[in-house]
Short mmCIF file of C-alpha atoms in Angstrom, two decimals:
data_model
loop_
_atom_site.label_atom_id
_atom_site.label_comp_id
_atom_site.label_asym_id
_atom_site.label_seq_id
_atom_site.Cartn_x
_atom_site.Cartn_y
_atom_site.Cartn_z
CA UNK W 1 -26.46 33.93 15.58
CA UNK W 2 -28.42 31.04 17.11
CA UNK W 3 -29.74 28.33 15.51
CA UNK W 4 -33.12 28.99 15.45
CA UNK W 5 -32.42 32.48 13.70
CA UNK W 6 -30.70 31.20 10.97
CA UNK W 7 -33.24 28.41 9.88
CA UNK W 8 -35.51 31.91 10.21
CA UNK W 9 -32.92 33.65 7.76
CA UNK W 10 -32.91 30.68 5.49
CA UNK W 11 -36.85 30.53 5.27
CA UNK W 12 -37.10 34.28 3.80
CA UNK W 13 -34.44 33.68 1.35
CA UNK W 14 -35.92 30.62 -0.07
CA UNK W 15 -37.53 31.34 -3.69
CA UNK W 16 -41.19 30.33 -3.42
CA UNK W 17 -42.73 27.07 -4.34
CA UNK W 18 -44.32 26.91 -7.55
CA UNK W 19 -46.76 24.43 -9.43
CA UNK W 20 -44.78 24.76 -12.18
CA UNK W 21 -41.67 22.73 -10.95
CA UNK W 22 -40.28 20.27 -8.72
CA UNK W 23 -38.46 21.17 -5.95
CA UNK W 24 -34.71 20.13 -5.33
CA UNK W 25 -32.11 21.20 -2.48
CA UNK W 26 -28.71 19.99 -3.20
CA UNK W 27 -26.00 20.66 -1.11
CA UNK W 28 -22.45 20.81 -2.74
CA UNK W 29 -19.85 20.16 -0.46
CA UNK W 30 -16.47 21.95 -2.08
CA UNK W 31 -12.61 21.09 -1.73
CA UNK W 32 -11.80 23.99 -3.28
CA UNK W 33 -13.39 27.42 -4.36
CA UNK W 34 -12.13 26.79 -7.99
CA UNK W 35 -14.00 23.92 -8.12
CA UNK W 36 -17.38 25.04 -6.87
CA UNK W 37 -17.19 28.07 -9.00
CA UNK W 38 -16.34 25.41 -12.11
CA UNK W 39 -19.14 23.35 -10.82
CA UNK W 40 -21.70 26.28 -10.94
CA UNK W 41 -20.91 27.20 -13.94
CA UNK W 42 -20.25 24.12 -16.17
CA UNK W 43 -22.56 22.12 -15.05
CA UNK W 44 -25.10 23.99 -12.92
CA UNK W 45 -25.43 27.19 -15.35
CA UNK W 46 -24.81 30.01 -12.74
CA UNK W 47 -22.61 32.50 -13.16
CA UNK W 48 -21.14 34.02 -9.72
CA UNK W 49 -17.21 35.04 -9.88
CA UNK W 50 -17.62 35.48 -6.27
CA UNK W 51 -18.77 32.15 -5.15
CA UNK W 52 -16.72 31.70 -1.87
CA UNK W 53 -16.00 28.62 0.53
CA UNK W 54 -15.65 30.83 3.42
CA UNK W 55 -19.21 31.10 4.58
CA UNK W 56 -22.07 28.90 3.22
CA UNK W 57 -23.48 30.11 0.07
CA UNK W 58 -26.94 30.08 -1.35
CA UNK W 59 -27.76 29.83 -4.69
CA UNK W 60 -30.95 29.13 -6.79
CA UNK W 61 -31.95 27.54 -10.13
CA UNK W 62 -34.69 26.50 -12.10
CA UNK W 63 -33.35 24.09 -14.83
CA UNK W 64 -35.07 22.57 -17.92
CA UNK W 65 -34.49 18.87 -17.90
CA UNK W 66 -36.71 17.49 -20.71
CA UNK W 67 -37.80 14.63 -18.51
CA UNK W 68 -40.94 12.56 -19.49
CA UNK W 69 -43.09 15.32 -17.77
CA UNK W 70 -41.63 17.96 -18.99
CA UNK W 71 -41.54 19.35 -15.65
CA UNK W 72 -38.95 21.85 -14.95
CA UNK W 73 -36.88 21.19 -11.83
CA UNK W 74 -36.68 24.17 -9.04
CA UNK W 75 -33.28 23.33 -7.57
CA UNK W 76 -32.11 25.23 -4.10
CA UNK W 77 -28.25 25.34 -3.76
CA UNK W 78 -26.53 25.27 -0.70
CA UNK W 79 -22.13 25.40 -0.59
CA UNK W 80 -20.05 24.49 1.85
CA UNK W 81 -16.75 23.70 2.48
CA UNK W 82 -15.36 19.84 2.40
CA UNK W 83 -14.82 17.95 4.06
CA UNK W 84 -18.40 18.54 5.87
CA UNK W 85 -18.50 19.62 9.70
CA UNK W 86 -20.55 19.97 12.32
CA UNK W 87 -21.07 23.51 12.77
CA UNK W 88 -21.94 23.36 8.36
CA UNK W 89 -24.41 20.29 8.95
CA UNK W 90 -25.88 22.21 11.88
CA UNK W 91 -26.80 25.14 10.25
CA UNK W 92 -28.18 23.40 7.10
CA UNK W 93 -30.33 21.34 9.10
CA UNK W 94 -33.33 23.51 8.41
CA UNK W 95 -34.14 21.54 5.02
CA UNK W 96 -32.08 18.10 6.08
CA UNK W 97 -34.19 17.15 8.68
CA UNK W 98 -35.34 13.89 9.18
CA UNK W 99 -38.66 14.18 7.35
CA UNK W 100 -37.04 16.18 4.55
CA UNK W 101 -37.29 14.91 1.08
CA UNK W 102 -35.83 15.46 -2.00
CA UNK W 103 -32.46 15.88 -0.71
CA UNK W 104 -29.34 15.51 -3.19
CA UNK W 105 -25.46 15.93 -1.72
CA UNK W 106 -22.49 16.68 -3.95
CA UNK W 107 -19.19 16.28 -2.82
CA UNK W 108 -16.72 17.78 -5.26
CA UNK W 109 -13.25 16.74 -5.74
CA UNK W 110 -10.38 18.76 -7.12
CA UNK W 111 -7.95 16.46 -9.43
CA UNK W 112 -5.78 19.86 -9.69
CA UNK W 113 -5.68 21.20 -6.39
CA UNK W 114 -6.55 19.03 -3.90
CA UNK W 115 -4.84 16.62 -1.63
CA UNK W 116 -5.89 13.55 -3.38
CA UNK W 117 -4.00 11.16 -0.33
CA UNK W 118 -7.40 13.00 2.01
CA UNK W 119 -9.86 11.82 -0.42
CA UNK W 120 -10.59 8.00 1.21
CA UNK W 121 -11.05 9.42 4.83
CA UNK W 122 -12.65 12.79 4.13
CA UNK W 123 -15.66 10.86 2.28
CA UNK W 124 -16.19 8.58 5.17
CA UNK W 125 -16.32 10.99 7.78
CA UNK W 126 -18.44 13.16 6.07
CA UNK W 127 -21.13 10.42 5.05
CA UNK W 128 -20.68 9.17 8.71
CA UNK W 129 -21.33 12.84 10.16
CA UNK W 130 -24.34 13.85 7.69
CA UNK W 131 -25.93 10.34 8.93
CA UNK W 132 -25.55 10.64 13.00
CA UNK W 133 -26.07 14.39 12.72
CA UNK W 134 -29.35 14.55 10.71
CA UNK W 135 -30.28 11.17 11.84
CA UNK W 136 -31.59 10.10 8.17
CA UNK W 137 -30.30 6.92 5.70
CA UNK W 138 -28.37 8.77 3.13
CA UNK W 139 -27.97 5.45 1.70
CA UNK W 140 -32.02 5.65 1.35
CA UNK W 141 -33.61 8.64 1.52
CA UNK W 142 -31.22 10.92 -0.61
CA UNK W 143 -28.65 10.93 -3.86
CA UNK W 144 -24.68 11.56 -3.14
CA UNK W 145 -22.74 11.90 -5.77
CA UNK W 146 -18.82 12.30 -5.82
CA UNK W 147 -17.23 14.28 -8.18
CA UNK W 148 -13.71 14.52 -9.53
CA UNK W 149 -13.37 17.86 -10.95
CA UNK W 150 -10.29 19.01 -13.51
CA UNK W 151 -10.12 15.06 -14.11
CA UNK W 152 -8.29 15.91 -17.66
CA UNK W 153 -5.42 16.05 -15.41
CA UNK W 154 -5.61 12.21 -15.25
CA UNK W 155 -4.28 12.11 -18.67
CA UNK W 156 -0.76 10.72 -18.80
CA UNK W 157 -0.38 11.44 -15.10
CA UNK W 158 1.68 8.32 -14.44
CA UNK W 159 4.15 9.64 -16.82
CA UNK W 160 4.22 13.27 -15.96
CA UNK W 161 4.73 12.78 -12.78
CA UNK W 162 7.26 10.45 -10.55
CA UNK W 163 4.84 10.72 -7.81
CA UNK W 164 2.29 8.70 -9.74
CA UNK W 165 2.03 5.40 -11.91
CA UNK W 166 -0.58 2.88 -13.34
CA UNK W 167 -1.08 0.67 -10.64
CA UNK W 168 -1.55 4.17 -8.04
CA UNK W 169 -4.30 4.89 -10.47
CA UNK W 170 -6.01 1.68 -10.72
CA UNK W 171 -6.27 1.26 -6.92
CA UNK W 172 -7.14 4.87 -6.49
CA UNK W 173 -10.40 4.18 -9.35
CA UNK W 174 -10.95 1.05 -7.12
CA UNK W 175 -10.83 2.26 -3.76
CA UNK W 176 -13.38 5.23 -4.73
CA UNK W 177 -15.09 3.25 -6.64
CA UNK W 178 -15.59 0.88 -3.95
CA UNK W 179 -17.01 4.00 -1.35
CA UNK W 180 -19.55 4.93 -3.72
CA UNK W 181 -20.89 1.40 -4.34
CA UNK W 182 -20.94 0.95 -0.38
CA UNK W 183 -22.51 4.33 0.76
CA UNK W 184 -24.82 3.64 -2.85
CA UNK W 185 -23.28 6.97 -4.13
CA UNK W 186 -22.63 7.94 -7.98
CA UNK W 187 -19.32 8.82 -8.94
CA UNK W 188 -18.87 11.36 -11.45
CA UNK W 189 -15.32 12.81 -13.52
CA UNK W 190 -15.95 16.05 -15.20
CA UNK W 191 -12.99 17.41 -17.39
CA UNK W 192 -12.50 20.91 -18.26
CA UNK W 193 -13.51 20.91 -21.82
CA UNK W 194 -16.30 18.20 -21.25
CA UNK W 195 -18.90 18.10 -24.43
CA UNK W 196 -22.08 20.02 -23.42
CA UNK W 197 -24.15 16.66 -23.61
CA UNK W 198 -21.87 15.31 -21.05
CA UNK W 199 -22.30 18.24 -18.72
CA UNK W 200 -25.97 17.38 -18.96
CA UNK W 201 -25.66 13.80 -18.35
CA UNK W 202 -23.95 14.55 -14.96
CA UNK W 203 -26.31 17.16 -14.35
CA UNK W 204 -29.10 14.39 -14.53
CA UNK W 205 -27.42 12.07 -12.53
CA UNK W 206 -26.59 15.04 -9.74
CA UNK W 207 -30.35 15.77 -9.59
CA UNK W 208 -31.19 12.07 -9.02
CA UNK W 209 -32.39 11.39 -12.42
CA UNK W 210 -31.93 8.30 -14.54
CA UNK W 211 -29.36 8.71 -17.31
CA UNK W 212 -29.35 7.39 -20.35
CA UNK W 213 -25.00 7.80 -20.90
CA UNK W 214 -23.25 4.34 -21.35
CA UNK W 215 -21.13 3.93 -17.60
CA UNK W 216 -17.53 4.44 -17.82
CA UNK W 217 -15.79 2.05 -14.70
CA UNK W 218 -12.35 2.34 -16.12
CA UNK W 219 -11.28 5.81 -17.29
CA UNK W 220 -10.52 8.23 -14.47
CA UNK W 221 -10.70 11.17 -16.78
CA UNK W 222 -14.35 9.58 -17.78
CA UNK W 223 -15.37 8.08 -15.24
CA UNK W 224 -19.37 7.79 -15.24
CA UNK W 225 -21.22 5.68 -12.41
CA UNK W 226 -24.01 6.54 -11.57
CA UNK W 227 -25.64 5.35 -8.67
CA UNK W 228 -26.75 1.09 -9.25
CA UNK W 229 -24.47 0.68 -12.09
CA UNK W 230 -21.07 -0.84 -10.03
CA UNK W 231 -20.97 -4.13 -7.75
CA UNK W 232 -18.13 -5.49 -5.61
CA UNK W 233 -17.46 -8.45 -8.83
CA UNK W 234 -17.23 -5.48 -11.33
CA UNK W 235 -14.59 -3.34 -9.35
CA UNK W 236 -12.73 -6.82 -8.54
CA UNK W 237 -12.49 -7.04 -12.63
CA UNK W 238 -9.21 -4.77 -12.29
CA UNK W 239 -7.84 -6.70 -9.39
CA UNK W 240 -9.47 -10.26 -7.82
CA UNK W 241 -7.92 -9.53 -4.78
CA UNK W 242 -8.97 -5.78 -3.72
CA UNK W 243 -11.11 -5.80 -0.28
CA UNK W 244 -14.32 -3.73 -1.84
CA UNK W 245 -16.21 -3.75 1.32
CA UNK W 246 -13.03 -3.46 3.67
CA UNK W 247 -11.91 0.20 2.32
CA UNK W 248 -13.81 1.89 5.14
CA UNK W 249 -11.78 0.22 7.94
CA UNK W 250 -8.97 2.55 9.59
CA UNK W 251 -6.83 -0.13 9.12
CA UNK W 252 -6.83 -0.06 4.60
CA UNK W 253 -7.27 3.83 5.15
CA UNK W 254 -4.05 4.50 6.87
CA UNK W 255 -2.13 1.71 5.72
CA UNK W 256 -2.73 1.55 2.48
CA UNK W 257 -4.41 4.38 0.96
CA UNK W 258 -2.62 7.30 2.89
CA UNK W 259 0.81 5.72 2.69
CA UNK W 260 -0.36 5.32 -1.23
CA UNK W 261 -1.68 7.56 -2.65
CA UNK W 262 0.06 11.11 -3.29
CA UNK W 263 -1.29 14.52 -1.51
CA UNK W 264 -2.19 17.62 -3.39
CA UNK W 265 -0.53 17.74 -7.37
CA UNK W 266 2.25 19.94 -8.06
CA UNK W 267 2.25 21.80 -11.26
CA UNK W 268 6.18 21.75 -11.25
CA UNK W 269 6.48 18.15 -10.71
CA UNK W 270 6.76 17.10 -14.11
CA UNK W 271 10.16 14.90 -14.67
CA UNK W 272 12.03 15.60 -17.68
CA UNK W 273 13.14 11.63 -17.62
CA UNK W 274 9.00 11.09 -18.43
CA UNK W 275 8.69 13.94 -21.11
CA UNK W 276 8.01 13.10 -24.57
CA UNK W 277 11.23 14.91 -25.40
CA UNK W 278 12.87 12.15 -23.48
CA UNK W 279 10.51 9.35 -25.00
CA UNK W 280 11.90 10.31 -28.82
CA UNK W 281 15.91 9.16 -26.89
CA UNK W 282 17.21 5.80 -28.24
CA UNK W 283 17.42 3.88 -25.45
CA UNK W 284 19.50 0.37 -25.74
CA UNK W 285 17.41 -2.48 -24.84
CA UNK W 286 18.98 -6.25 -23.50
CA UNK W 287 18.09 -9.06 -25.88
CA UNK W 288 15.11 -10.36 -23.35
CA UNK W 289 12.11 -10.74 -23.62
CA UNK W 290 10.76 -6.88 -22.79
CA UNK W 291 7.08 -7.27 -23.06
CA UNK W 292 7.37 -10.63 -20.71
CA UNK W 293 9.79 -8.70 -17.47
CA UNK W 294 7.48 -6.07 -17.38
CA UNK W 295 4.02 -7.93 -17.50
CA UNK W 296 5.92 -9.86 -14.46
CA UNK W 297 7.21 -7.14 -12.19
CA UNK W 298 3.63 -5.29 -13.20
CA UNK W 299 1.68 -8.28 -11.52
CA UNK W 300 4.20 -8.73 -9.00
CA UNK W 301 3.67 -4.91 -8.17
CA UNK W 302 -0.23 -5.29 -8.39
CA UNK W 303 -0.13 -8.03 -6.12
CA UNK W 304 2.09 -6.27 -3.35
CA UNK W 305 -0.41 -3.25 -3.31
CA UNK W 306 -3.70 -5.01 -3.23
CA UNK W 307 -2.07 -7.78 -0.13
CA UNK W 308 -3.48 -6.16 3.39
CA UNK W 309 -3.48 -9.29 4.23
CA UNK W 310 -0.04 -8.65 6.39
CA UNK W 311 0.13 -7.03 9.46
CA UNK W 312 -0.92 -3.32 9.56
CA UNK W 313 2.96 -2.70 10.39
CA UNK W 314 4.51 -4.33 7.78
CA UNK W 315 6.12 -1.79 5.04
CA UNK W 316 5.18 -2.88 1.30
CA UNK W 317 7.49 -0.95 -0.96
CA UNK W 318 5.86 0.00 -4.43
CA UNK W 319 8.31 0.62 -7.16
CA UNK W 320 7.54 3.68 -9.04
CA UNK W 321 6.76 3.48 -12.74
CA UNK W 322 10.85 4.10 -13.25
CA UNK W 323 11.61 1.75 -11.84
CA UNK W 324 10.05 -1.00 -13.26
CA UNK W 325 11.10 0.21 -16.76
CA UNK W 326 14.66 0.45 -15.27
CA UNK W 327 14.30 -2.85 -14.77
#
């Protein structure tokens, strides 16, 4: 089908403009089908147990939002697959031209399936394609948000599994932090069981409305920034040394946050040794002082992976949460 045929399909499809609303095309960009069809439900309203990643989707909605106006908000859905390509961006260029307004893009996350070690690059590349191929400022003329779906999964993570501890996690919520505060993005965490006036906080923010929820920089299952909120001295709070506006550069990508950062999760790689069976095991500690060895190999550890200041070659070898109680 050419080009010209499918903006032609996309036209007759549209519902009509009414007086009655604002209009509203968002374009959700998926990791996984679970968590589009989680997305459309929880937080968009629609119910469609065949949403699919396969082709793009359309989908529309007219939402109450209880705004000053009282204006109701006429919201055209369009899914794809992430991270974004050519051929998608392409085809949806019909309403993301570059006179096109009221333009919102959501790229959604999955905490339980998805290759979290892809996350850095496949955000870059797909803000850097949307802006050569549609030859518009995101940064100006539209609201991204990221979202990390299934983020309850965050909870206790560093103990369930080997493949994860608490400094993995802080430079993970600072190096996506720092992407959304660059490319003036919000970035969103929506758990499974999140409280309905949550869902419509995110909502709000997703639609490129003000929000009135207090942020939340720290808590990866909770995380809550929307767009404005963050700046490079905030994200530094959890680490002076971190390179906020460096993240982008091939260099941090793939030699820090890819050798880093874990790939997709594994439901059987829990570790009995970080159980809470295991926790209730007397365990025979040295006469030293505990609390003192382990604040010092945790900065010690904090400092190794936040240092790119080394050569791009150079290994830096992260003990895993074991072993720095082992020790």
């Amino acid at each position: 089908m050419g080009l010209s045929a499918w903006n032609e399909l996309l036209e007759a499809h549209r519902e009509p403009h009414t007086e009655e609303s604002d209009q509203v095309t968002l374009v959700l960009s998926a990791e996984t089908q679970n968590t589009l069809q989680n997305f459309l439900v929880e937080i968009l309203q629609i119910e469609d147990e065949n949403s699919s990643l396969a082709a793009i989707g359309y989908y529309h909605k007219i939402l109450e939002t209880g705004n000053e106006r009282n204006r109701a908000i006429s919201v055209h859905i369009y899914t794809v697959a992430w991270p974004s390509t050519a051929t998608a961006v392409d085809l949806l260029s019909i309403f993301v031209g570059p006179d096109t307004v009221n333009v919102r893009w959501g790229f959604l996350l999955d905490w339980q399936e998805g290759s979290h070690k892809t996350w850095l690059r496949g955000l870059r590349n797909s803000f850097d394609l949307l802006q050569q191929k549609l030859g518009r400022d995101l940064q100006k003329l539209d609201f991204c948000t990221i979202v990390l779906m299934g983020a309850q999964v965050c909870v206790g993570l560093d103990l369930r599994s080997p493949q994860w501890n608490s400094l993995k996690m802080e430079f993970l919520n600072q190096s996506l932090r720092s992407l959304a505060f660059i490319r003036r993005a919000s970035l969103l965490a929506v758990e499974q069981d999140s409280a309905p006036e949550s869902l419509i906080e995110i909502r709000r923010v997703m639609l490129g409305q003000e929000s009135s929820q207090t942020p939340n920089y720290i808590e990866m299952d909770k995380l809550f920034v929307p767009r404005g909120c963050d700046s490079e001295s905030k994200i530094k709070t959890m680490g002076e040394n971190f390179p906020v506006l460096q993240i982008e550069a091939e260099s941090f990508i793939a030699g820090q946050f890819e050798r880093h950062i874990p790939g997709a999760s594994q439901k059987e790689d829990t570790d009995p040794e970080y159980s809470s069976d295991a926790s209730l095991s007397p365990t025979v500690i040295p006469e030293i002082d505990v609390q003192a060895e382990l604040a010092k190999i945790y900065e010690d550890q904090k400092s190794s992976l936040l240092n790119i200041n080394g050569t791009q070659n150079s290994p830096i070898d992260i003990p895993n949460a074991k072993e720095a109680v082992d020790l």
